[in-house]
Amino acid sequence: LQAQFANQSLVFFDERQEQQFNRKQQLFVQLHEALQKGGLSLHYQGLIDLKSGAVIGAEALARWIDPVSGPIAPAEFIPIAEKSGLIKPLTLWVMREAFGQLARWRAEGLNLRVSINLSARCILDRQLVDDLHGMLKEFNLPAEYVVLELNEAGLADETATAMETILSLHKLGFCLSIDDFGAGHSSLSYLKNLKIDELKIDQSFMRTMATDANCRAIVQSAIQLAHNLNLKVVAEGIESARTEQQLQEMGCDIGQGYYFCKPMPADVFNQWARSWQINRRAVLQA
Ligand code: C2E
Ligand code: MG
Ligand code: MG
Ligand code: MG
């Protein structure tokens, strides 16, 4: 395993690089083990319809607490998985877990959709479409309740395989979303070529929106761009009432962020979602 990982890495190190490399190599081995032993979990963060105030879905976010190293952030372990080939088993695990949760929500009468992050590496794998199709049938789910969030970075190259995969996922009825829109690697050309349904504006814009007029102009333009292309817009990273209100005024469709709720384990999320629905409904009727 270590050799497999080492193969993909550079040869010359200084001390700090060596430490970083050793940590990555160690985490790779531990992640491999976690995937085999069921050491990962999913948290869910609510998505709010900014017009009605209703919770309409949740984003599934991978969580990993290693018995030795403690909690490891996705920002650290997802790139390790992507570079080592563990991303495929990890993604299949996340999908299966999230599909199961969606099926339970539906059985319990919660009308929610689930958003799942899909690494760029995965859409280069031709097997993915069959795997997802098989899982839909297994869990007896309508594809339009599953949102697949694709990172912009993975679309920049517009490789033939990636384009084919995305088209096949669209034909199966999945809702396709562009994650971290505007965060970098931006090429607008994929917007005209791809069958996508939703743009998710990167959270960096929400952080400075309240005080920065240029930032507001960019967010407003991104919302207009999305609407002109008949796409829904999601804003992630909403941390204040002021930001929510500004986004509402700009016509943004859906919001996500700590202001509404943090990512939570499934059972906590379910309680939160039920009480949110009841309280918001009470506010709307009042
Ligand atoms: P993302 O898909 O853009 O997810 C949103 C991230 O922003 C999450 O971080 C979430 O906890 C965080 N967040 C949400 N609201 C706020 C807010 O109001 N303020 C701030 N400061 N942060 C907020 P997280 O869970 O650490 O995930 C980081 C990234 O790791 C994700 O970014 C996604 O790219 C990746 N990731 C997480 N889970 C998975 C997974 O299962 N598969 C793949 N391929 N990638 C994943
Ligand atoms: Mg995401
Ligand atoms: Mg994002
Ligand atoms: Mg992100």
PDB file of N, CA, C and O and ligand atoms in Angstrom, residues 59 117 149 179 200 236, ligand 2:
ATOM      1  N   GLU A  59     -26.986  18.647   2.309  1.00  0.00           N
ATOM      2  CA  GLU A  59     -25.742  18.182   1.685  1.00  0.00           C
ATOM      3  C   GLU A  59     -25.087  17.167   2.613  1.00  0.00           C
ATOM      4  O   GLU A  59     -24.949  17.407   3.814  1.00  0.00           O
ATOM      5  N   ASN A 117     -21.253  15.189  -2.925  1.00  0.00           N
ATOM      6  CA  ASN A 117     -20.087  15.698  -3.645  1.00  0.00           C
ATOM      7  C   ASN A 117     -19.453  14.598  -4.485  1.00  0.00           C
ATOM      8  O   ASN A 117     -19.247  13.486  -4.000  1.00  0.00           O
ATOM      9  N   GLU A 149     -22.986  17.109  -6.814  1.00  0.00           N
ATOM     10  CA  GLU A 149     -22.211  18.353  -6.856  1.00  0.00           C
ATOM     11  C   GLU A 149     -20.853  18.087  -7.482  1.00  0.00           C
ATOM     12  O   GLU A 149     -20.052  17.331  -6.947  1.00  0.00           O
ATOM     13  N   ASP A 179     -20.357  22.930  -8.022  1.00  0.00           N
ATOM     14  CA  ASP A 179     -19.961  23.353  -6.666  1.00  0.00           C
ATOM     15  C   ASP A 179     -18.864  24.422  -6.744  1.00  0.00           C
ATOM     16  O   ASP A 179     -18.115  24.475  -7.713  1.00  0.00           O
ATOM     17  N   LYS A 200     -23.742  26.510  -7.663  1.00  0.00           N
ATOM     18  CA  LYS A 200     -23.568  26.745  -6.239  1.00  0.00           C
ATOM     19  C   LYS A 200     -22.428  27.731  -6.065  1.00  0.00           C
ATOM     20  O   LYS A 200     -21.261  27.395  -6.275  1.00  0.00           O
ATOM     21  N   GLU A 236     -23.687  29.122  -0.736  1.00  0.00           N
ATOM     22  CA  GLU A 236     -23.207  28.378   0.438  1.00  0.00           C
ATOM     23  C   GLU A 236     -22.386  29.294   1.328  1.00  0.00           C
ATOM     24  O   GLU A 236     -21.875  30.311   0.881  1.00  0.00           O
TER      25      GLU A 236
HETATM   26 MG    MG B   2     -20.450  20.500  -1.988  1.00  0.00          MG
END
